[in-house]
């Protein structure tokens, strides 16, 4: 996707997720200083859905290269919080300005739906609408990895994850952002019991996978906290604070916990 | 009118054989029915006042202001068709904003009057439009100090900018009145609307040309004159709306603002007292009712 | 005359040659700002109990050339001050733009305005009074948080049009109370927005070189929002002055003259002629070459 822009940065810069501007490859070349409309603000998000709730979480650090912009910049947005029956939360990670713009777009869209139809939008409808919003900017994308959480019509936890141009899928769990590659395998193992087998079920092809079960809220909160405390240790762009939003039929509850600030 | 039925009054941009533009004259009739509006150029500022006729008891007292601010240092009050007055103000604001973006300084009152004069006049030229049904009074204070230029740090360069002469006086109070024909003059005191005759004769008594009247006295005189002008249509209720603009060292610091409530009420009290004659001050309750 | 109307009134090709249309259509696409030209360096700011202090030096650089002095901080109204880093022409554009905005905002803030202005003192200096013709008391409805959101949208829009305003701006001041608590007292507000529309707030902020040199010092003074409530104006101003000194020592594109503004509920105090005081270059004595050299 980065190839859309001819000024796309090379991969040889420092270890950011993607660099600010194309750097000269040798000292003899004149320095090119073109405007590049994206940056990476680091951080990570994750979402886990269960039988009666969905939890979204994100760290609150915002970075520019090796600098910390601030220790508190939320990545989670309660959509249409003015509506008491709203159970939608959007998390965005990547380019923060696009993320905020996307959250505001979705907020408006969801409000308009409520005003025009006289009812709260379903999470499935909101999910598809979000896909369209992202795809609408297919050729100048919102440079974000979005995760939308809510409760479906049956009251079950619903979680949708997106790529920057609107491809989406309903999942049990998803990690996104800088530490996605660190957190996702952990979630695969702990939420969907990947690579966990029934003891004594045999060897080789005989092995039977342990059946996943809906997790309890307490378990999930612990998983989220463990995922982030571990990610903080291994990724410099993750840290400072952990913002969690727990979506249940009672409402959307926000929880904040400190993370290491190093 | 003798002209009616001759056909020369049907289209704008058509003169009658004796050299009159009847559409403009009809526009002035519309002005003559509006509430009285006056402006007084005092030595240290300008006062604008308006007899705002209360057309319905369902209107909130004190709301729906009719005197508008243009840029920061000028006010516009008009008599006649209110929507035409609003459009006039809107255009004046655009002119002031355009001037600022070009010169990075507030538009001088005289320049605004000139531009608005040209604008209003253009509406007497075409058959597709009608003239403005308002006579507008523009009052402003042109800054007596130099405005800082872009990028200026602190007091800026000691010499050069603006090419002003040392010791020369700049700025001051200005007052203009623009009629539906586009005609405008600068005035010491201006009056338009229904009670303009009475108001004008009161203004003439003030000897404004001498330049002795202070702004605070001006406020009191303005209130009194509006009350005097209202005498002929006493059966109708009205609200007194007053704004002022002073020098930079004066009460409004060079900005056009509403006259503070306390001062306005005091001016109204004095106005009513002078109308009653000196016998008693007892009709305060009635006055209060009028003010609501 | 011939039967080709499109040729009527035009020079005849057989006499003058065919018309060369090449210069009518531009041969290159529309281009926008690709890099800043004349620039200002760091802006730094710090929240304290009841207000915010913000500072930026008064130098405008043209690459490595110290070009001229510049306005670095701008008062928007009694509740908000802006500090600009980055391109100076874009800063001046924003200055004019916000000035027009403030005037428009002020049209509608009619009632009650009279009382406010007449209560303020009239014995101000000539410059102060000239300044008052500009933004003071203007757009009193717009608090620092409103202004910040406005600028964020403006800069984000401009980057989306590939025509960025090349600035990193700090907005310091007091925020308007939230809609659910309209009577709450105004809180200190400090947020930044850059040329991409990225916006964030923190107890202390610094742009440009200041993000490397000043921010660590400021974060020791106010590590979090709790700390903000514990420090007073004098401590905050002192920390900012210390940072301006560090920047003057180490930022090659800086100046020892700077602007400093303090916003509290009493209003804005902006001084555009501060100096770096108590300099000592003794630390430079022992430095040889790049610092690793010993002889």
PDB file of C-alpha atoms in Angstrom, chain A residues 21-248:
ATOM      1  CA  UNK A  21      10.494  11.257   4.638  1.00  0.00           C
ATOM      2  CA  UNK A  22      12.578   9.518   2.013  1.00  0.00           C
ATOM      3  CA  UNK A  23      16.180   9.736   3.172  1.00  0.00           C
ATOM      4  CA  UNK A  24      19.031  10.190   0.679  1.00  0.00           C
ATOM      5  CA  UNK A  25      20.760   6.916  -0.024  1.00  0.00           C
ATOM      6  CA  UNK A  26      24.191   8.460  -0.381  1.00  0.00           C
ATOM      7  CA  UNK A  27      25.763  11.716   0.727  1.00  0.00           C
ATOM      8  CA  UNK A  28      26.526  12.867  -2.820  1.00  0.00           C
ATOM      9  CA  UNK A  29      22.872  13.067  -3.859  1.00  0.00           C
ATOM     10  CA  UNK A  30      21.074  16.340  -3.234  1.00  0.00           C
ATOM     11  CA  UNK A  31      18.795  16.050  -0.238  1.00  0.00           C
ATOM     12  CA  UNK A  32      15.176  15.581  -1.265  1.00  0.00           C
ATOM     13  CA  UNK A  33      12.722  17.100   1.158  1.00  0.00           C
ATOM     14  CA  UNK A  34       9.289  16.310  -0.162  1.00  0.00           C
ATOM     15  CA  UNK A  35       6.109  16.452   1.859  1.00  0.00           C
ATOM     16  CA  UNK A  36       4.984  13.052   3.063  1.00  0.00           C
ATOM     17  CA  UNK A  37       1.460  13.168   4.485  1.00  0.00           C
ATOM     18  CA  UNK A  38       1.790  10.269   6.913  1.00  0.00           C
ATOM     19  CA  UNK A  39       3.632   9.471  10.088  1.00  0.00           C
ATOM     20  CA  UNK A  40       3.535   6.608  12.561  1.00  0.00           C
ATOM     21  CA  UNK A  41       2.583   7.427  16.115  1.00  0.00           C
ATOM     22  CA  UNK A  42       3.360   3.938  17.422  1.00  0.00           C
ATOM     23  CA  UNK A  43       1.414   2.165  20.116  1.00  0.00           C
ATOM     24  CA  UNK A  44      -0.681  -0.960  20.074  1.00  0.00           C
ATOM     25  CA  UNK A  45      -4.305  -1.974  20.454  1.00  0.00           C
ATOM     26  CA  UNK A  46      -6.135  -5.227  20.960  1.00  0.00           C
ATOM     27  CA  UNK A  47      -9.676  -6.480  21.179  1.00  0.00           C
ATOM     28  CA  UNK A  48     -11.174  -9.674  22.573  1.00  0.00           C
ATOM     29  CA  UNK A  49     -14.826 -10.672  22.345  1.00  0.00           C
ATOM     30  CA  UNK A  50     -16.605 -13.278  24.438  1.00  0.00           C
ATOM     31  CA  UNK A  51     -20.140 -14.565  24.926  1.00  0.00           C
ATOM     32  CA  UNK A  52     -21.524 -11.516  26.767  1.00  0.00           C
ATOM     33  CA  UNK A  53     -18.939  -8.786  26.395  1.00  0.00           C
ATOM     34  CA  UNK A  54     -16.180  -7.292  24.287  1.00  0.00           C
ATOM     35  CA  UNK A  55     -13.014  -5.683  25.610  1.00  0.00           C
ATOM     36  CA  UNK A  56     -10.922  -3.232  23.635  1.00  0.00           C
ATOM     37  CA  UNK A  57      -7.617  -1.958  24.893  1.00  0.00           C
ATOM     38  CA  UNK A  58      -4.791   0.286  23.799  1.00  0.00           C
ATOM     39  CA  UNK A  59      -1.713   1.848  25.307  1.00  0.00           C
ATOM     40  CA  UNK A  60      -1.733   5.643  25.636  1.00  0.00           C
ATOM     41  CA  UNK A  61       1.777   6.465  24.438  1.00  0.00           C
ATOM     42  CA  UNK A  62       2.137   8.619  21.332  1.00  0.00           C
ATOM     43  CA  UNK A  63       5.518   8.676  19.591  1.00  0.00           C
ATOM     44  CA  UNK A  64       7.380  10.435  16.790  1.00  0.00           C
ATOM     45  CA  UNK A  65      10.467   8.402  15.937  1.00  0.00           C
ATOM     46  CA  UNK A  66      12.362   8.000  19.199  1.00  0.00           C
ATOM     47  CA  UNK A  67      10.466  10.844  20.896  1.00  0.00           C
ATOM     48  CA  UNK A  68       7.501  10.400  23.181  1.00  0.00           C
ATOM     49  CA  UNK A  69       4.944  13.045  22.227  1.00  0.00           C
ATOM     50  CA  UNK A  70       2.800  12.433  25.257  1.00  0.00           C
ATOM     51  CA  UNK A  71       2.110   9.713  27.775  1.00  0.00           C
ATOM     52  CA  UNK A  72      -1.639  10.081  27.483  1.00  0.00           C
ATOM     53  CA  UNK A  73      -3.196  10.036  23.995  1.00  0.00           C
ATOM     54  CA  UNK A  74      -6.231   7.732  23.892  1.00  0.00           C
ATOM     55  CA  UNK A  75      -6.597   5.323  20.970  1.00  0.00           C
ATOM     56  CA  UNK A  76     -10.075   4.185  22.020  1.00  0.00           C
ATOM     57  CA  UNK A  77     -13.176   6.132  21.091  1.00  0.00           C
ATOM     58  CA  UNK A  78     -16.663   5.517  22.433  1.00  0.00           C
ATOM     59  CA  UNK A  79     -18.829   6.077  19.358  1.00  0.00           C
ATOM     60  CA  UNK A  80     -21.980   8.189  19.824  1.00  0.00           C
ATOM     61  CA  UNK A  81     -21.549   8.310  23.593  1.00  0.00           C
ATOM     62  CA  UNK A  82     -24.470  10.746  23.743  1.00  0.00           C
ATOM     63  CA  UNK A  83     -26.778   7.790  23.077  1.00  0.00           C
ATOM     64  CA  UNK A  84     -27.197   5.833  26.339  1.00  0.00           C
ATOM     65  CA  UNK A  85     -27.803   2.606  24.401  1.00  0.00           C
ATOM     66  CA  UNK A  86     -24.639   2.965  22.329  1.00  0.00           C
ATOM     67  CA  UNK A  87     -22.357  -0.065  22.683  1.00  0.00           C
ATOM     68  CA  UNK A  88     -19.811   0.813  20.002  1.00  0.00           C
ATOM     69  CA  UNK A  89     -16.131   1.385  20.608  1.00  0.00           C
ATOM     70  CA  UNK A  90     -13.554   2.059  17.905  1.00  0.00           C
ATOM     71  CA  UNK A  91      -9.852   1.601  18.420  1.00  0.00           C
ATOM     72  CA  UNK A  92      -7.356   3.039  15.966  1.00  0.00           C
ATOM     73  CA  UNK A  93      -3.628   2.696  15.772  1.00  0.00           C
ATOM     74  CA  UNK A  94      -1.142   3.950  13.192  1.00  0.00           C
ATOM     75  CA  UNK A  95      -1.258   7.591  12.061  1.00  0.00           C
ATOM     76  CA  UNK A  96      -3.034   9.307  14.945  1.00  0.00           C
ATOM     77  CA  UNK A  97      -4.427  12.258  12.958  1.00  0.00           C
ATOM     78  CA  UNK A  98      -6.120   9.869  10.524  1.00  0.00           C
ATOM     79  CA  UNK A  99      -7.294   7.793  13.460  1.00  0.00           C
ATOM     80  CA  UNK A 100      -8.964  10.741  15.120  1.00  0.00           C
ATOM     81  CA  UNK A 101     -10.491  11.849  11.816  1.00  0.00           C
ATOM     82  CA  UNK A 102     -11.833   8.327  11.248  1.00  0.00           C
ATOM     83  CA  UNK A 103     -13.332   8.142  14.740  1.00  0.00           C
ATOM     84  CA  UNK A 104     -15.073  11.475  14.208  1.00  0.00           C
ATOM     85  CA  UNK A 105     -16.373  10.340  10.793  1.00  0.00           C
ATOM     86  CA  UNK A 106     -17.796   7.146  12.282  1.00  0.00           C
ATOM     87  CA  UNK A 107     -19.266   9.070  15.204  1.00  0.00           C
ATOM     88  CA  UNK A 108     -21.096  11.341  12.760  1.00  0.00           C
ATOM     89  CA  UNK A 109     -22.255   8.438  10.615  1.00  0.00           C
ATOM     90  CA  UNK A 110     -23.644   6.582  13.627  1.00  0.00           C
ATOM     91  CA  UNK A 111     -25.396   9.723  14.895  1.00  0.00           C
ATOM     92  CA  UNK A 112     -26.926  10.338  11.451  1.00  0.00           C
ATOM     93  CA  UNK A 113     -28.195   6.754  11.422  1.00  0.00           C
ATOM     94  CA  UNK A 114     -29.870   7.315  14.792  1.00  0.00           C
ATOM     95  CA  UNK A 115     -31.451  10.608  13.706  1.00  0.00           C
ATOM     96  CA  UNK A 116     -32.712   9.189  10.408  1.00  0.00           C
ATOM     97  CA  UNK A 117     -33.937   5.799  11.605  1.00  0.00           C
ATOM     98  CA  UNK A 118     -34.872   6.585  15.179  1.00  0.00           C
ATOM     99  CA  UNK A 119     -32.880   3.690  16.591  1.00  0.00           C
ATOM    100  CA  UNK A 120     -29.345   2.793  17.525  1.00  0.00           C
ATOM    101  CA  UNK A 121     -27.300   1.252  14.716  1.00  0.00           C
ATOM    102  CA  UNK A 122     -26.484  -2.446  15.022  1.00  0.00           C
ATOM    103  CA  UNK A 123     -22.831  -3.348  15.344  1.00  0.00           C
ATOM    104  CA  UNK A 124     -22.978  -5.306  12.056  1.00  0.00           C
ATOM    105  CA  UNK A 125     -24.349  -2.301  10.163  1.00  0.00           C
ATOM    106  CA  UNK A 126     -21.820   0.020  11.764  1.00  0.00           C
ATOM    107  CA  UNK A 127     -19.061  -2.428  10.858  1.00  0.00           C
ATOM    108  CA  UNK A 128     -19.997  -2.452   7.187  1.00  0.00           C
ATOM    109  CA  UNK A 129     -20.431   1.322   7.180  1.00  0.00           C
ATOM    110  CA  UNK A 130     -16.909   1.684   8.602  1.00  0.00           C
ATOM    111  CA  UNK A 131     -15.604  -0.545   5.843  1.00  0.00           C
ATOM    112  CA  UNK A 132     -17.173   1.805   3.282  1.00  0.00           C
ATOM    113  CA  UNK A 133     -15.748   4.866   5.014  1.00  0.00           C
ATOM    114  CA  UNK A 134     -12.264   3.346   4.786  1.00  0.00           C
ATOM    115  CA  UNK A 135     -12.684   2.105   1.217  1.00  0.00           C
ATOM    116  CA  UNK A 136     -13.971   5.524   0.184  1.00  0.00           C
ATOM    117  CA  UNK A 137     -10.427   6.741   0.704  1.00  0.00           C
ATOM    118  CA  UNK A 138      -8.906   3.754  -1.109  1.00  0.00           C
ATOM    119  CA  UNK A 139      -6.476   5.957  -3.030  1.00  0.00           C
ATOM    120  CA  UNK A 140      -5.472   8.174  -0.102  1.00  0.00           C
ATOM    121  CA  UNK A 141      -6.092   5.814   2.793  1.00  0.00           C
ATOM    122  CA  UNK A 142      -6.581   6.448   6.466  1.00  0.00           C
ATOM    123  CA  UNK A 143      -3.256   4.995   7.590  1.00  0.00           C
ATOM    124  CA  UNK A 144      -4.726   3.123  10.537  1.00  0.00           C
ATOM    125  CA  UNK A 145      -5.505  -0.357  11.702  1.00  0.00           C
ATOM    126  CA  UNK A 146      -9.005  -0.117  13.127  1.00  0.00           C
ATOM    127  CA  UNK A 147     -10.816  -2.491  15.451  1.00  0.00           C
ATOM    128  CA  UNK A 148     -14.515  -2.039  16.125  1.00  0.00           C
ATOM    129  CA  UNK A 149     -16.109  -3.607  19.170  1.00  0.00           C
ATOM    130  CA  UNK A 150     -19.699  -3.942  20.315  1.00  0.00           C
ATOM    131  CA  UNK A 151     -22.506  -6.369  21.101  1.00  0.00           C
ATOM    132  CA  UNK A 152     -24.472  -8.122  18.357  1.00  0.00           C
ATOM    133  CA  UNK A 153     -28.268  -8.533  18.179  1.00  0.00           C
ATOM    134  CA  UNK A 154     -28.054 -11.677  20.335  1.00  0.00           C
ATOM    135  CA  UNK A 155     -26.123  -9.842  23.015  1.00  0.00           C
ATOM    136  CA  UNK A 156     -22.884 -11.659  22.173  1.00  0.00           C
ATOM    137  CA  UNK A 157     -19.606  -9.799  22.012  1.00  0.00           C
ATOM    138  CA  UNK A 158     -18.759  -8.663  18.480  1.00  0.00           C
ATOM    139  CA  UNK A 159     -15.355  -7.656  17.203  1.00  0.00           C
ATOM    140  CA  UNK A 160     -14.416  -6.510  13.715  1.00  0.00           C
ATOM    141  CA  UNK A 161     -10.912  -5.765  12.510  1.00  0.00           C
ATOM    142  CA  UNK A 162      -9.963  -3.753   9.439  1.00  0.00           C
ATOM    143  CA  UNK A 163      -7.042  -3.090   7.193  1.00  0.00           C
ATOM    144  CA  UNK A 164      -6.428   0.558   6.183  1.00  0.00           C
ATOM    145  CA  UNK A 165      -8.523   0.320   3.014  1.00  0.00           C
ATOM    146  CA  UNK A 166     -11.607  -1.327   4.444  1.00  0.00           C
ATOM    147  CA  UNK A 167     -11.136  -5.084   4.180  1.00  0.00           C
ATOM    148  CA  UNK A 168     -12.757  -6.455   7.351  1.00  0.00           C
ATOM    149  CA  UNK A 169     -13.602  -9.587   9.230  1.00  0.00           C
ATOM    150  CA  UNK A 170     -15.398 -10.587  12.433  1.00  0.00           C
ATOM    151  CA  UNK A 171     -13.004 -12.253  14.842  1.00  0.00           C
ATOM    152  CA  UNK A 172     -12.678 -13.511  18.409  1.00  0.00           C
ATOM    153  CA  UNK A 173      -9.572 -11.498  19.030  1.00  0.00           C
ATOM    154  CA  UNK A 174      -7.159  -9.214  17.234  1.00  0.00           C
ATOM    155  CA  UNK A 175      -4.035  -7.244  18.102  1.00  0.00           C
ATOM    156  CA  UNK A 176      -2.974  -4.276  16.000  1.00  0.00           C
ATOM    157  CA  UNK A 177      -0.225  -1.684  15.809  1.00  0.00           C
ATOM    158  CA  UNK A 178       3.444  -1.677  16.647  1.00  0.00           C
ATOM    159  CA  UNK A 179       3.386  -4.694  18.940  1.00  0.00           C
ATOM    160  CA  UNK A 180       0.757  -6.660  17.002  1.00  0.00           C
ATOM    161  CA  UNK A 181       3.292  -9.299  16.052  1.00  0.00           C
ATOM    162  CA  UNK A 182       4.208  -9.700  19.697  1.00  0.00           C
ATOM    163  CA  UNK A 183       0.681  -9.860  21.076  1.00  0.00           C
ATOM    164  CA  UNK A 184      -1.206 -11.756  18.360  1.00  0.00           C
ATOM    165  CA  UNK A 185       0.516 -15.143  18.827  1.00  0.00           C
ATOM    166  CA  UNK A 186      -0.071 -14.846  22.555  1.00  0.00           C
ATOM    167  CA  UNK A 187      -3.789 -14.257  21.956  1.00  0.00           C
ATOM    168  CA  UNK A 188      -3.957 -17.126  19.446  1.00  0.00           C
ATOM    169  CA  UNK A 189      -2.641 -19.380  22.129  1.00  0.00           C
ATOM    170  CA  UNK A 190      -4.572 -18.005  25.097  1.00  0.00           C
ATOM    171  CA  UNK A 191      -7.929 -17.131  23.525  1.00  0.00           C
ATOM    172  CA  UNK A 192      -8.291 -19.652  20.699  1.00  0.00           C
ATOM    173  CA  UNK A 193      -6.050 -22.280  22.360  1.00  0.00           C
ATOM    174  CA  UNK A 194      -3.884 -22.615  19.262  1.00  0.00           C
ATOM    175  CA  UNK A 195      -1.106 -25.177  19.750  1.00  0.00           C
ATOM    176  CA  UNK A 196      -2.770 -26.419  22.901  1.00  0.00           C
ATOM    177  CA  UNK A 197      -3.710 -30.094  22.701  1.00  0.00           C
ATOM    178  CA  UNK A 198      -5.681 -32.485  24.847  1.00  0.00           C
ATOM    179  CA  UNK A 199      -3.374 -34.430  27.071  1.00  0.00           C
ATOM    180  CA  UNK A 200      -3.123 -38.078  26.000  1.00  0.00           C
ATOM    181  CA  UNK A 201      -5.016 -37.606  22.718  1.00  0.00           C
ATOM    182  CA  UNK A 202      -2.125 -39.164  20.800  1.00  0.00           C
ATOM    183  CA  UNK A 203       0.840 -38.046  18.733  1.00  0.00           C
ATOM    184  CA  UNK A 204       1.275 -36.440  15.273  1.00  0.00           C
ATOM    185  CA  UNK A 205      -2.019 -36.268  13.368  1.00  0.00           C
ATOM    186  CA  UNK A 206      -3.792 -37.954  16.231  1.00  0.00           C
ATOM    187  CA  UNK A 207      -3.332 -34.852  18.419  1.00  0.00           C
ATOM    188  CA  UNK A 208      -6.613 -33.171  19.257  1.00  0.00           C
ATOM    189  CA  UNK A 209      -6.739 -29.433  19.747  1.00  0.00           C
ATOM    190  CA  UNK A 210      -8.093 -28.141  23.026  1.00  0.00           C
ATOM    191  CA  UNK A 211     -11.581 -26.724  22.398  1.00  0.00           C
ATOM    192  CA  UNK A 212     -11.848 -22.967  22.854  1.00  0.00           C
ATOM    193  CA  UNK A 213     -14.496 -21.792  25.336  1.00  0.00           C
ATOM    194  CA  UNK A 214     -15.970 -18.378  26.002  1.00  0.00           C
ATOM    195  CA  UNK A 215     -13.750 -16.614  28.502  1.00  0.00           C
ATOM    196  CA  UNK A 216     -14.818 -14.843  31.685  1.00  0.00           C
ATOM    197  CA  UNK A 217     -14.416 -11.098  31.978  1.00  0.00           C
ATOM    198  CA  UNK A 218     -11.816 -11.404  34.727  1.00  0.00           C
ATOM    199  CA  UNK A 219      -9.742 -13.820  32.634  1.00  0.00           C
ATOM    200  CA  UNK A 220      -9.838 -11.525  29.614  1.00  0.00           C
ATOM    201  CA  UNK A 221      -8.841  -8.468  31.621  1.00  0.00           C
ATOM    202  CA  UNK A 222      -5.874 -10.408  32.942  1.00  0.00           C
ATOM    203  CA  UNK A 223      -4.912 -11.520  29.434  1.00  0.00           C
ATOM    204  CA  UNK A 224      -5.042  -7.936  28.216  1.00  0.00           C
ATOM    205  CA  UNK A 225      -2.897  -6.714  31.074  1.00  0.00           C
ATOM    206  CA  UNK A 226      -0.364  -9.509  30.571  1.00  0.00           C
ATOM    207  CA  UNK A 227      -0.249  -8.859  26.826  1.00  0.00           C
ATOM    208  CA  UNK A 228       0.525  -5.189  27.349  1.00  0.00           C
ATOM    209  CA  UNK A 229       3.004  -5.520  30.206  1.00  0.00           C
ATOM    210  CA  UNK A 230       4.930  -7.977  28.003  1.00  0.00           C
ATOM    211  CA  UNK A 231       4.707  -5.776  24.899  1.00  0.00           C
ATOM    212  CA  UNK A 232       6.007  -2.813  26.891  1.00  0.00           C
ATOM    213  CA  UNK A 233       9.146  -4.778  27.725  1.00  0.00           C
ATOM    214  CA  UNK A 234       9.893  -5.645  24.105  1.00  0.00           C
ATOM    215  CA  UNK A 235       8.704  -2.639  22.072  1.00  0.00           C
ATOM    216  CA  UNK A 236       9.902   0.925  22.574  1.00  0.00           C
ATOM    217  CA  UNK A 237       6.764   2.494  21.081  1.00  0.00           C
ATOM    218  CA  UNK A 238       4.455   0.872  23.633  1.00  0.00           C
ATOM    219  CA  UNK A 239       4.022   2.005  27.221  1.00  0.00           C
ATOM    220  CA  UNK A 240       2.927   4.713  29.684  1.00  0.00           C
ATOM    221  CA  UNK A 241      -0.719   3.778  30.221  1.00  0.00           C
ATOM    222  CA  UNK A 242      -3.300   1.132  29.384  1.00  0.00           C
ATOM    223  CA  UNK A 243      -6.769   2.252  28.421  1.00  0.00           C
ATOM    224  CA  UNK A 244      -9.433  -0.458  28.415  1.00  0.00           C
ATOM    225  CA  UNK A 245     -13.080  -0.270  27.424  1.00  0.00           C
ATOM    226  CA  UNK A 246     -15.357  -3.071  28.554  1.00  0.00           C
ATOM    227  CA  UNK A 247     -18.581  -3.323  26.545  1.00  0.00           C
ATOM    228  CA  UNK A 248     -21.396  -5.201  28.285  1.00  0.00           C
TER     229      UNK A 248
END
